[in-house]
Amino acid sequence: MFAFISFQRLILVGASDISKFQAWQDAGLVLSTTSNEACKLFDAVLTQYATWTNNESLGGIDGCLAKLKAADPNFTMGHVIANGLELIGTGRTVRLDKELDSAVRAMVALSQSQALTERERLHVSALDVFARGQLPKACDLWEQILQSHPTDLLALKFSHDTYFYLGHQRQMRDSVARVYPFWTRDVPLSSYVKGYYSFGLVETNLFDHAEKVAHEALAINQRDAWSVHTIAHVNEMKAEVEKGLKFMKETEKNWKSSDMLACHNYWHWALYYIEKGEYEAALTIYDQHIAPPCLASGNILDVVDNSSMLYRLHLEGVELGDRWNDLLGVTKKHTKDHILLFNDVHFLMSFLGAKDHKTTEELLTTLQELARAPREDHQLSLAPSLGLPLCQAFVEFENGNCDKAVDLLYPIRYELVQVGGSDAQRDVFSLLLIHAALNSKSKAKRNLARCLLHERDMMRPKSPMTERLIRKAAAVHSMA
Ligand SMILES: *[C@@H]1O[C@H](CO)[C@@H](O)[C@H](O)[C@H]1NC(C)=O
Ligand SMILES: *[C@@H]1O[C@H](CO)[C@@H](O)[C@H](O)[C@H]1NC(C)=O
Ligand SMILES: CC(=O)N[C@H]1CO[C@H](CO)[C@@H](O)[C@@H]1O
Ligand SMILES: [Fe+2]
């Protein structure tokens, strides 16, 4: 499974044959280190990241990173992958985290003291700009790498994840498409690239094509949790509830040990139950498979899933017990992070759910302050037009000011894609708008609710949730 070490070794053994050496050099992915062990560990980390799976027999990603540092502390690409995973994890920011800030600075300084390849320098620059919040610029640099090194899996995956955070759906698809022909069957991990491509397809509404490519990937490797995830999205977007439930159940054994994604796949599974109105079943999945890893890892994706699941159940009027308070224990420390607006709004959901007014206020004021100061940070530049009205809409809704929530949310709903995340994840914003409109005092807004439900029904016919909401809308309308 070592995608990189093979190239490295071939460069070494091919060195006597100049033309072959050149060919590998041109296509190959040079790693500037004298330690073969460091190359091997770099590859192990990349493989685990690319497959969403910590391999415990290798010591997991953290274990491998520690050994990697020890094998060659001066290995720039080792620093790149270590810092990159921290930054892409979006749980830490150099703005507030001195340790991460100095790690990024040390990486840049180290790279300047070494004779590196252009590709390696671009990797360093990409992370340097990412750390300063310039996510689109980071993607441009990774694209530059991919144009000359289409099998650079690290550049491909970092850009894929960053496009996701940016809500750049077509870029997420096309970035993989541009390198797709180079990922022939013999290239290690190539079936996973099919999974990345299929996710770009689903996020651009090419559902049938997405499903086909994901099944191709699964035919090669049924343990590919990300391709399972794409199919979960297809079934979600088409409201194919029974098909979705069946698929998750049948494949669970193959993906449940992919620890970085399993919680999210369970989240998709529970969504089908919410669709059906089977709240107890959704809560059982939540309590067994979503809450425990979230609590243990504090991983941002897990926290987001936890919040988002609870908020959807809250909108459906389900009693949630102490669950919001438990979640608050994990989210509260992120109140002032403001790394991604998408994360902010999910932390906010938990503050509102736990009725922690002080923390709610703190999140809003610190975001307002950061948004006022001019800065290069891409996400913060979106705070005044998108992040703040979105957060305020949630607050108004919780305070019972449904009309106000609609006024805040309705004008920006087609722009919200820019806060990132998947269509399925951002659906909670559409649901909030519909619920706010349904419960508005103004008749015009209740009428809007009906229109929004028609829109929803056209996009995913036969959704049980939409049907429930349409019945509710008819009831409140006749009351008017
Ligand atoms: C973990 O790594 C070992 C050693 O490379 C490998 O044999 C094994 O298949 C890996 N396990 C998983 C689940 O990928
Ligand atoms: C790392 O680089 C520094 C400065 O060039 C050098 O002094 C040190 O010996 C190197 N360490 C290793 C383990 O190569
Ligand atoms: C990370 C986290 O706080 N997870 C929580 C999600 O909700 C459950 C309640 O079912 C809590 O127990 C977890 O602590
Ligand atoms: Fe998803």
Coordinates of C-alpha atoms and ligand atoms in Angstrom, one line a residue:
M1 CA 0.0 0.0 0.0
F2 CA 3.0 2.3 0.1
A3 CA 2.2 4.8 -2.7
F4 CA 5.3 6.9 -2.4
I5 CA 8.1 4.6 -1.3
S6 CA 7.8 2.7 -4.6
F7 CA 8.7 5.8 -6.5
Q8 CA 11.5 6.7 -4.1
R9 CA 13.1 3.3 -4.4
L10 CA 12.8 3.2 -8.2
I11 CA 14.5 6.5 -8.4
L12 CA 17.4 5.0 -6.3
V13 CA 17.7 1.8 -8.2
G14 CA 17.1 3.4 -11.6
A15 CA 19.9 5.9 -11.1
S16 CA 22.4 3.9 -13.2
D17 CA 20.1 4.0 -16.2
I18 CA 20.0 7.7 -17.0
S19 CA 16.9 7.7 -19.3
K20 CA 14.9 5.6 -16.9
F21 CA 16.0 7.7 -14.0
Q22 CA 14.9 10.8 -15.9
A23 CA 11.6 9.3 -16.7
W24 CA 10.9 8.5 -13.0
Q25 CA 12.3 11.8 -12.0
D26 CA 9.8 13.5 -14.4
A27 CA 6.8 11.5 -13.2
G28 CA 8.1 10.7 -9.8
L29 CA 7.5 12.3 -6.5
V30 CA 10.9 13.0 -5.0
L31 CA 11.1 13.2 -1.2
S32 CA 14.1 15.1 0.0
T33 CA 15.4 13.0 2.9
T34 CA 18.2 10.6 3.3
S35 CA 16.1 8.4 5.5
N36 CA 14.3 5.5 3.9
E37 CA 12.4 5.0 7.2
A38 CA 11.1 8.6 6.9
C39 CA 9.8 8.0 3.4
K40 CA 8.1 4.9 4.6
L41 CA 6.4 6.7 7.5
F42 CA 5.4 9.6 5.3
D43 CA 3.7 7.1 3.1
A44 CA 2.0 5.4 6.0
V45 CA 0.6 8.7 7.2
L46 CA -0.6 9.6 3.7
T47 CA -2.2 6.2 3.2
Q48 CA -4.2 6.5 6.5
Y49 CA -5.3 10.1 5.7
A50 CA -6.3 9.1 2.2
T51 CA -8.3 6.1 3.4
W52 CA -9.9 7.8 6.5
T53 CA -8.5 5.0 8.6
N54 CA -6.0 5.0 11.5
N55 CA -4.1 1.8 11.2
E56 CA -3.4 0.7 14.8
S57 CA -0.8 -1.8 13.9
L58 CA 1.2 1.1 12.5
G59 CA 0.5 3.2 15.5
G60 CA -2.1 5.4 13.8
I61 CA -1.4 8.7 12.2
D62 CA -0.2 10.3 15.4
G63 CA 2.2 7.4 16.2
C64 CA 3.6 7.5 12.6
L65 CA 4.0 11.2 12.8
A66 CA 6.0 10.9 16.0
K67 CA 8.3 8.2 14.5
L68 CA 8.6 10.3 11.3
K69 CA 9.9 13.2 13.2
A70 CA 12.4 11.0 15.0
A71 CA 13.6 9.3 11.7
D72 CA 14.5 12.7 10.1
P73 CA 13.7 15.9 12.0
N74 CA 14.9 17.8 9.0
F75 CA 12.5 16.2 6.5
T76 CA 10.5 19.1 5.1
M77 CA 7.7 17.0 3.6
G78 CA 7.4 15.3 7.0
H79 CA 6.6 18.8 8.5
V80 CA 4.3 19.4 5.6
I81 CA 2.1 16.4 6.2
A82 CA 2.1 16.9 10.0
N83 CA 1.2 20.6 9.8
G84 CA -1.2 20.0 6.9
L85 CA -3.2 17.5 8.8
E86 CA -3.5 19.9 11.8
L87 CA -4.6 22.8 9.5
I88 CA -7.0 20.7 7.4
G89 CA -8.5 19.3 10.6
T90 CA -9.7 22.9 11.3
G91 CA -9.6 22.4 15.0
R92 CA -6.6 24.7 15.5
T93 CA -5.6 28.0 14.1
V94 CA -2.3 29.8 14.1
R95 CA -4.1 33.0 15.2
L96 CA -4.8 31.6 18.6
D97 CA -2.4 28.6 18.8
K98 CA 1.2 29.7 19.4
E99 CA 2.5 26.1 19.1
L100 CA 0.9 25.6 15.7
D101 CA 2.1 29.0 14.6
S102 CA 5.7 28.2 15.4
A103 CA 5.4 24.8 13.8
V104 CA 4.4 26.4 10.5
R105 CA 7.1 29.0 10.8
A106 CA 9.7 26.3 11.5
M107 CA 8.6 24.4 8.5
V108 CA 9.0 27.5 6.3
A109 CA 12.4 28.3 7.7
L110 CA 13.5 24.7 7.3
S111 CA 12.5 24.6 3.7
Q112 CA 14.4 27.8 3.0
S113 CA 17.6 26.2 4.3
Q114 CA 17.4 23.2 2.0
A115 CA 17.7 22.3 -1.6
L116 CA 14.2 21.0 -2.3
T117 CA 12.3 20.2 -5.5
E118 CA 9.9 22.8 -6.8
R119 CA 7.0 20.5 -5.9
E120 CA 8.1 20.4 -2.2
R121 CA 8.4 24.2 -2.1
L122 CA 4.9 24.5 -3.5
H123 CA 3.6 22.3 -0.7
V124 CA 5.3 24.5 1.9
S125 CA 3.9 27.6 0.4
A126 CA 0.4 26.2 0.1
L127 CA 0.3 25.4 3.9
D128 CA 1.8 28.8 4.7
V129 CA -1.0 30.6 2.9
F130 CA -3.6 28.2 4.2
A131 CA -2.4 28.9 7.8
R132 CA -3.1 32.6 7.1
G133 CA -6.6 31.8 6.0
Q134 CA -6.1 32.2 2.3
L135 CA -7.8 28.9 1.3
P136 CA -8.4 29.7 -2.4
K137 CA -4.7 30.6 -2.8
A138 CA -3.7 27.3 -1.2
C139 CA -5.8 25.5 -3.7
D140 CA -4.2 27.3 -6.6
L141 CA -0.8 26.1 -5.3
W142 CA -1.9 22.5 -5.0
E143 CA -3.3 22.7 -8.5
Q144 CA 0.0 23.9 -9.7
I145 CA 1.6 20.8 -8.2
L146 CA -1.1 18.6 -9.8
Q147 CA -0.5 20.0 -13.3
S148 CA 3.1 18.6 -13.2
H149 CA 2.5 15.8 -10.7
P150 CA -0.9 14.4 -11.2
T151 CA -0.3 11.5 -8.9
D152 CA 0.7 13.6 -5.9
L153 CA -2.0 12.2 -3.6
L154 CA -1.2 14.7 -0.8
A155 CA -1.9 17.7 -3.1
L156 CA -5.0 16.0 -4.4
K157 CA -6.5 15.3 -1.0
F158 CA -5.5 18.6 0.6
S159 CA -7.1 20.5 -2.3
H160 CA -10.2 18.2 -2.3
D161 CA -10.8 18.9 1.4
T162 CA -10.1 22.6 1.1
Y163 CA -12.5 23.0 -1.9
F164 CA -15.1 21.3 0.4
Y165 CA -14.5 23.9 3.1
L166 CA -14.9 26.6 0.5
G167 CA -18.1 25.2 -1.0
H168 CA -16.3 25.1 -4.4
Q169 CA -18.3 22.2 -5.6
R170 CA -17.3 22.2 -9.3
Q171 CA -13.7 22.7 -8.4
M172 CA -13.8 19.7 -6.1
R173 CA -15.1 17.6 -9.0
D174 CA -12.9 19.0 -11.8
S175 CA -9.7 19.0 -9.8
V176 CA -9.9 15.2 -9.6
A177 CA -11.1 14.9 -13.2
R178 CA -8.0 16.6 -14.5
V179 CA -5.7 14.0 -13.0
Y180 CA -8.1 11.0 -13.2
P181 CA -6.5 9.4 -16.3
F182 CA -3.1 9.2 -14.5
W183 CA -4.6 7.1 -11.7
T184 CA -4.4 3.8 -13.5
R185 CA -5.1 0.6 -11.7
D186 CA -1.4 -0.1 -11.0
V187 CA -1.0 3.2 -9.1
P188 CA -1.3 2.5 -5.3
L189 CA -4.6 3.8 -3.8
S190 CA -6.0 4.6 -7.3
S191 CA -9.4 3.2 -6.4
Y192 CA -9.7 5.8 -3.6
V193 CA -9.4 8.5 -6.2
K194 CA -12.5 7.2 -7.8
G195 CA -14.2 7.8 -4.5
Y196 CA -13.0 11.4 -4.4
Y197 CA -14.2 11.9 -7.9
S198 CA -17.6 10.4 -7.2
F199 CA -18.1 12.8 -4.3
G200 CA -17.5 15.8 -6.6
L201 CA -20.1 14.4 -8.9
V202 CA -22.7 14.0 -6.2
E203 CA -22.1 17.6 -5.0
T204 CA -22.7 18.8 -8.5
N205 CA -26.0 16.8 -8.7
L206 CA -24.7 14.2 -11.1
F207 CA -26.1 11.5 -9.0
D208 CA -26.2 8.6 -11.4
H209 CA -22.7 9.1 -12.5
A210 CA -21.5 9.5 -8.9
E211 CA -23.1 6.3 -7.9
K212 CA -21.6 4.4 -10.8
V213 CA -18.1 5.6 -10.1
A214 CA -18.5 4.9 -6.3
H215 CA -19.6 1.3 -7.1
E216 CA -16.5 0.9 -9.4
A217 CA -14.3 1.9 -6.4
L218 CA -16.2 -0.5 -4.1
A219 CA -15.8 -3.3 -6.6
I220 CA -12.0 -2.9 -6.3
N221 CA -12.0 -2.3 -2.5
Q222 CA -15.2 -2.7 -0.5
R223 CA -13.5 -1.2 2.6
D224 CA -13.4 2.3 0.9
A225 CA -15.5 4.2 3.4
W226 CA -15.5 7.4 1.4
S227 CA -17.1 5.7 -1.6
V228 CA -19.8 4.3 0.7
H229 CA -20.2 7.8 1.9
T230 CA -20.8 9.1 -1.6
I231 CA -23.6 6.5 -2.1
A232 CA -25.1 7.6 1.2
H233 CA -25.2 11.1 -0.2
V234 CA -26.9 10.0 -3.5
N235 CA -29.6 8.2 -1.5
E236 CA -30.0 11.3 0.8
M237 CA -30.3 13.7 -2.1
K238 CA -32.8 11.5 -3.8
A239 CA -34.7 10.8 -0.6
E240 CA -34.2 7.0 -1.4
V241 CA -34.7 6.2 2.3
E242 CA -35.2 2.5 2.2
K243 CA -32.4 2.0 -0.3
G244 CA -30.2 4.1 1.9
L245 CA -31.0 2.2 5.0
K246 CA -30.4 -1.1 3.3
F247 CA -27.1 0.0 1.9
M248 CA -25.7 1.3 5.2
K249 CA -26.7 -1.9 7.0
E250 CA -25.2 -4.2 4.3
T251 CA -21.9 -2.3 4.2
E252 CA -21.5 -1.4 7.9
K253 CA -18.9 -4.1 8.5
N254 CA -16.7 -2.7 5.8
W255 CA -16.5 0.9 7.0
K256 CA -17.1 0.9 10.7
S257 CA -13.4 0.6 11.5
S258 CA -12.6 3.6 9.3
D259 CA -12.5 5.6 12.4
M260 CA -12.1 9.1 10.8
L261 CA -15.3 8.7 8.8
A262 CA -17.4 6.1 10.6
C263 CA -19.2 8.6 12.8
H264 CA -20.1 10.6 9.7
N265 CA -21.4 7.6 7.9
Y266 CA -23.5 6.8 10.9
W267 CA -24.8 10.4 10.8
H268 CA -26.0 9.8 7.2
W269 CA -27.6 6.6 8.3
A270 CA -29.5 8.4 11.1
L271 CA -30.6 11.0 8.6
Y272 CA -32.7 8.4 6.8
Y273 CA -34.5 7.7 10.1
I274 CA -35.2 11.4 10.7
E275 CA -36.6 11.5 7.1
K276 CA -38.9 8.7 8.0
G277 CA -39.9 10.3 11.3
E278 CA -38.4 7.4 13.3
Y279 CA -36.7 9.5 15.9
E280 CA -36.0 6.8 18.4
A281 CA -34.0 4.9 15.8
A282 CA -32.1 8.0 14.9
L283 CA -31.3 8.7 18.6
T284 CA -30.1 5.1 19.1
I285 CA -27.6 5.5 16.3
Y286 CA -26.7 8.9 17.8
D287 CA -26.1 7.5 21.3
Q288 CA -24.2 4.4 20.1
H289 CA -22.1 5.6 17.2
I290 CA -22.1 9.4 17.0
A291 CA -21.8 10.7 20.5
P292 CA -19.1 8.3 21.8
P293 CA -16.4 8.9 19.1
C294 CA -17.2 12.6 19.2
L295 CA -16.6 12.8 22.9
A296 CA -13.5 10.7 22.7
S297 CA -11.8 12.4 19.7
G298 CA -13.1 16.0 19.8
N299 CA -12.5 15.7 16.1
I300 CA -14.3 18.7 14.4
L301 CA -16.2 16.6 11.9
D302 CA -17.5 14.4 14.7
V303 CA -18.5 17.5 16.7
V304 CA -20.3 19.0 13.7
D305 CA -22.1 15.7 13.1
N306 CA -23.2 15.6 16.8
S307 CA -24.5 19.2 16.7
S308 CA -26.2 18.9 13.3
M309 CA -28.0 15.6 14.2
L310 CA -29.3 17.1 17.4
Y311 CA -30.4 20.3 15.8
R312 CA -32.4 18.4 13.1
L313 CA -34.1 16.4 15.8
H314 CA -34.7 19.6 17.7
L315 CA -36.4 21.1 14.7
E316 CA -38.6 18.0 14.5
G317 CA -39.6 18.7 18.1
V318 CA -37.8 15.7 19.6
E319 CA -37.0 15.8 23.4
L320 CA -33.2 15.5 23.7
G321 CA -32.5 15.3 27.4
D322 CA -29.0 16.2 28.5
R323 CA -27.4 15.7 25.2
W324 CA -26.9 19.3 24.4
N325 CA -25.1 19.9 27.7
D326 CA -22.8 17.0 27.1
L327 CA -21.9 18.4 23.7
L328 CA -21.3 21.8 25.2
G329 CA -18.4 20.3 27.0
V330 CA -16.6 19.8 23.7
T331 CA -17.8 22.8 21.7
K332 CA -17.3 25.6 24.3
K333 CA -13.6 25.7 24.0
H334 CA -14.0 26.6 20.3
T335 CA -16.2 29.7 21.0
K336 CA -13.5 32.1 19.8
D337 CA -11.8 30.0 17.1
H338 CA -13.6 31.3 14.1
I339 CA -11.6 29.1 11.7
L340 CA -14.5 28.1 9.5
L341 CA -17.9 29.8 9.6
F342 CA -19.5 26.4 9.0
N343 CA -17.9 25.1 12.2
D344 CA -18.9 28.3 14.1
V345 CA -22.6 27.9 13.3
H346 CA -22.5 24.2 14.4
F347 CA -20.9 25.2 17.7
L348 CA -23.6 27.9 18.0
M349 CA -26.3 25.2 17.6
S350 CA -25.0 23.5 20.7
F351 CA -24.8 26.7 22.7
L352 CA -28.4 27.5 21.8
G353 CA -29.5 23.9 22.5
A354 CA -27.9 24.1 25.9
K355 CA -29.4 27.6 26.5
D356 CA -26.0 29.0 27.3
H357 CA -26.7 32.6 26.5
K358 CA -23.3 33.9 27.7
T359 CA -21.4 31.6 25.3
T360 CA -23.8 32.4 22.5
E361 CA -23.1 36.1 23.0
E362 CA -19.4 35.5 23.2
L363 CA -19.3 33.7 19.9
L364 CA -21.2 36.4 18.2
T365 CA -19.2 39.3 19.6
T366 CA -15.8 37.8 18.9
L367 CA -16.9 37.0 15.4
Q368 CA -18.2 40.5 14.9
E369 CA -14.9 41.9 16.2
L370 CA -12.8 39.8 13.9
A371 CA -15.0 40.6 10.9
R372 CA -14.6 44.3 11.5
A373 CA -10.8 44.3 11.2
P374 CA -9.7 44.1 7.6
R375 CA -7.7 40.9 7.0
E376 CA -6.7 38.4 4.4
D377 CA -8.6 35.6 5.9
H378 CA -11.1 34.2 3.4
Q379 CA -13.6 32.9 5.9
L380 CA -13.6 36.1 8.0
S381 CA -14.2 38.1 4.9
L382 CA -17.5 36.2 4.5
A383 CA -18.5 36.9 8.1
P384 CA -20.4 40.2 7.6
S385 CA -22.4 39.1 4.6
L386 CA -23.0 35.4 5.4
G387 CA -21.6 34.1 8.7
L388 CA -23.2 36.7 11.0
P389 CA -26.6 36.8 9.5
L390 CA -26.6 32.9 9.5
C391 CA -25.7 32.8 13.2
Q392 CA -28.2 35.5 14.0
A393 CA -30.9 33.7 12.2
F394 CA -30.4 30.7 14.5
V395 CA -30.4 33.0 17.6
E396 CA -33.6 34.7 16.5
F397 CA -35.3 31.4 15.8
E398 CA -34.4 30.1 19.2
N399 CA -35.8 33.4 20.8
G400 CA -39.1 32.8 19.0
N401 CA -38.5 35.6 16.5
C402 CA -39.3 33.5 13.5
D403 CA -40.1 36.5 11.2
K404 CA -36.7 38.0 11.9
A405 CA -35.0 34.6 11.3
V406 CA -36.6 34.5 7.8
D407 CA -35.6 38.1 7.1
L408 CA -32.0 37.2 7.8
L409 CA -31.8 33.8 6.1
Y410 CA -34.0 34.1 3.0
P411 CA -31.8 36.7 1.2
I412 CA -28.6 34.7 1.6
R413 CA -29.7 31.2 1.1
Y414 CA -28.3 30.8 -2.4
E415 CA -25.0 32.3 -1.2
L416 CA -24.6 29.9 1.8
V417 CA -22.8 27.3 -0.3
Q418 CA -19.7 29.5 0.3
V419 CA -19.6 28.6 3.9
G420 CA -18.6 25.1 2.7
G421 CA -19.7 21.6 3.8
S422 CA -21.8 19.3 1.7
D423 CA -25.3 19.9 0.3
A424 CA -26.6 17.3 2.8
Q425 CA -24.9 19.1 5.7
R426 CA -26.1 22.6 4.6
D427 CA -29.6 21.2 4.3
V428 CA -30.0 22.1 8.0
F429 CA -30.0 25.8 7.0
S430 CA -32.8 25.2 4.5
L431 CA -34.8 23.3 7.2
L432 CA -34.3 26.2 9.6
L433 CA -35.7 28.6 7.0
I434 CA -38.7 26.4 6.4
H435 CA -39.4 26.0 10.1
A436 CA -39.0 29.7 10.7
A437 CA -41.3 30.6 7.9
L438 CA -43.9 28.0 9.0
N439 CA -43.9 29.6 12.5
S440 CA -43.9 33.2 11.4
K441 CA -46.5 35.7 12.5
S442 CA -46.8 37.1 9.0
K443 CA -49.1 35.4 6.6
A444 CA -46.8 36.2 3.7
K445 CA -44.0 34.3 5.4
R446 CA -46.2 31.3 6.0
N447 CA -47.0 31.4 2.4
L448 CA -43.3 31.5 1.6
A449 CA -43.0 28.3 3.7
R450 CA -45.4 26.5 1.3
C451 CA -43.4 27.8 -1.7
L452 CA -40.1 26.5 -0.2
L453 CA -41.7 23.1 0.4
H454 CA -42.8 22.9 -3.2
E455 CA -39.3 23.6 -4.2
R456 CA -38.0 20.9 -1.9
D457 CA -40.6 18.4 -3.1
M458 CA -39.6 19.0 -6.7
M459 CA -35.9 18.3 -5.9
R460 CA -36.4 15.2 -3.9
P461 CA -39.8 13.7 -4.5
K462 CA -41.4 11.4 -2.0
S463 CA -39.4 12.6 0.9
P464 CA -41.4 11.7 4.0
M465 CA -40.1 14.7 5.9
T466 CA -41.2 17.1 3.2
E467 CA -44.6 15.4 3.2
R468 CA -44.9 16.0 6.9
L469 CA -44.0 19.6 6.6
I470 CA -46.4 20.1 3.7
R471 CA -49.2 18.8 5.9
K472 CA -48.1 21.1 8.7
A473 CA -48.0 24.1 6.3
A474 CA -51.5 23.3 5.1
A475 CA -52.7 23.2 8.7
V476 CA -51.1 26.6 9.7
H477 CA -52.3 28.1 6.5
S478 CA -55.9 27.2 7.1
M479 CA -55.6 28.6 10.6
A480 CA -54.5 32.0 9.3
Ligands
LIG1 C1 -2.3 -1.8 8.5 O1 -0.9 -1.8 8.0 C2 -0.4 -3.1 7.8 C3 1.1 -2.9 7.5 O2 1.2 -2.1 6.3 C4 -1.2 -3.7 6.7 O3 -0.7 -5.0 6.4 C5 -2.6 -3.8 7.0 O4 -3.4 -4.3 6.0 C6 -3.2 -2.4 7.4 N1 -4.5 -2.5 7.9 C7 -5.5 -1.9 7.4 C8 -6.8 -2.0 8.0 O5 -5.4 -1.2 6.4
LIG2 C1 19.3 18.9 10.8 O1 19.8 20.1 10.2 C2 20.6 20.8 11.1 C3 21.0 22.2 10.5 O2 21.3 22.0 9.1 C4 21.9 20.0 11.5 O3 22.7 20.7 12.4 C5 21.4 18.7 12.1 O4 22.5 17.8 12.3 C6 20.4 18.0 11.2 N1 19.8 16.9 11.9 C7 19.7 15.7 11.4 C8 19.2 14.6 12.3 O5 20.0 15.4 10.2
LIG3 C1 -18.6 15.3 21.6 C2 -19.8 15.2 22.4 O1 -20.1 16.1 23.2 N1 -20.7 14.3 22.1 C3 -21.9 14.2 22.8 C4 -23.0 14.0 21.8 O2 -24.2 13.8 22.6 C5 -24.2 12.7 23.5 C6 -25.5 12.6 24.1 O3 -26.2 11.5 23.6 C7 -23.2 13.0 24.5 O4 -23.1 11.9 25.5 C8 -21.8 13.2 23.9 O5 -21.0 13.6 24.9
FE4 FE -21.5 13.5 4.1

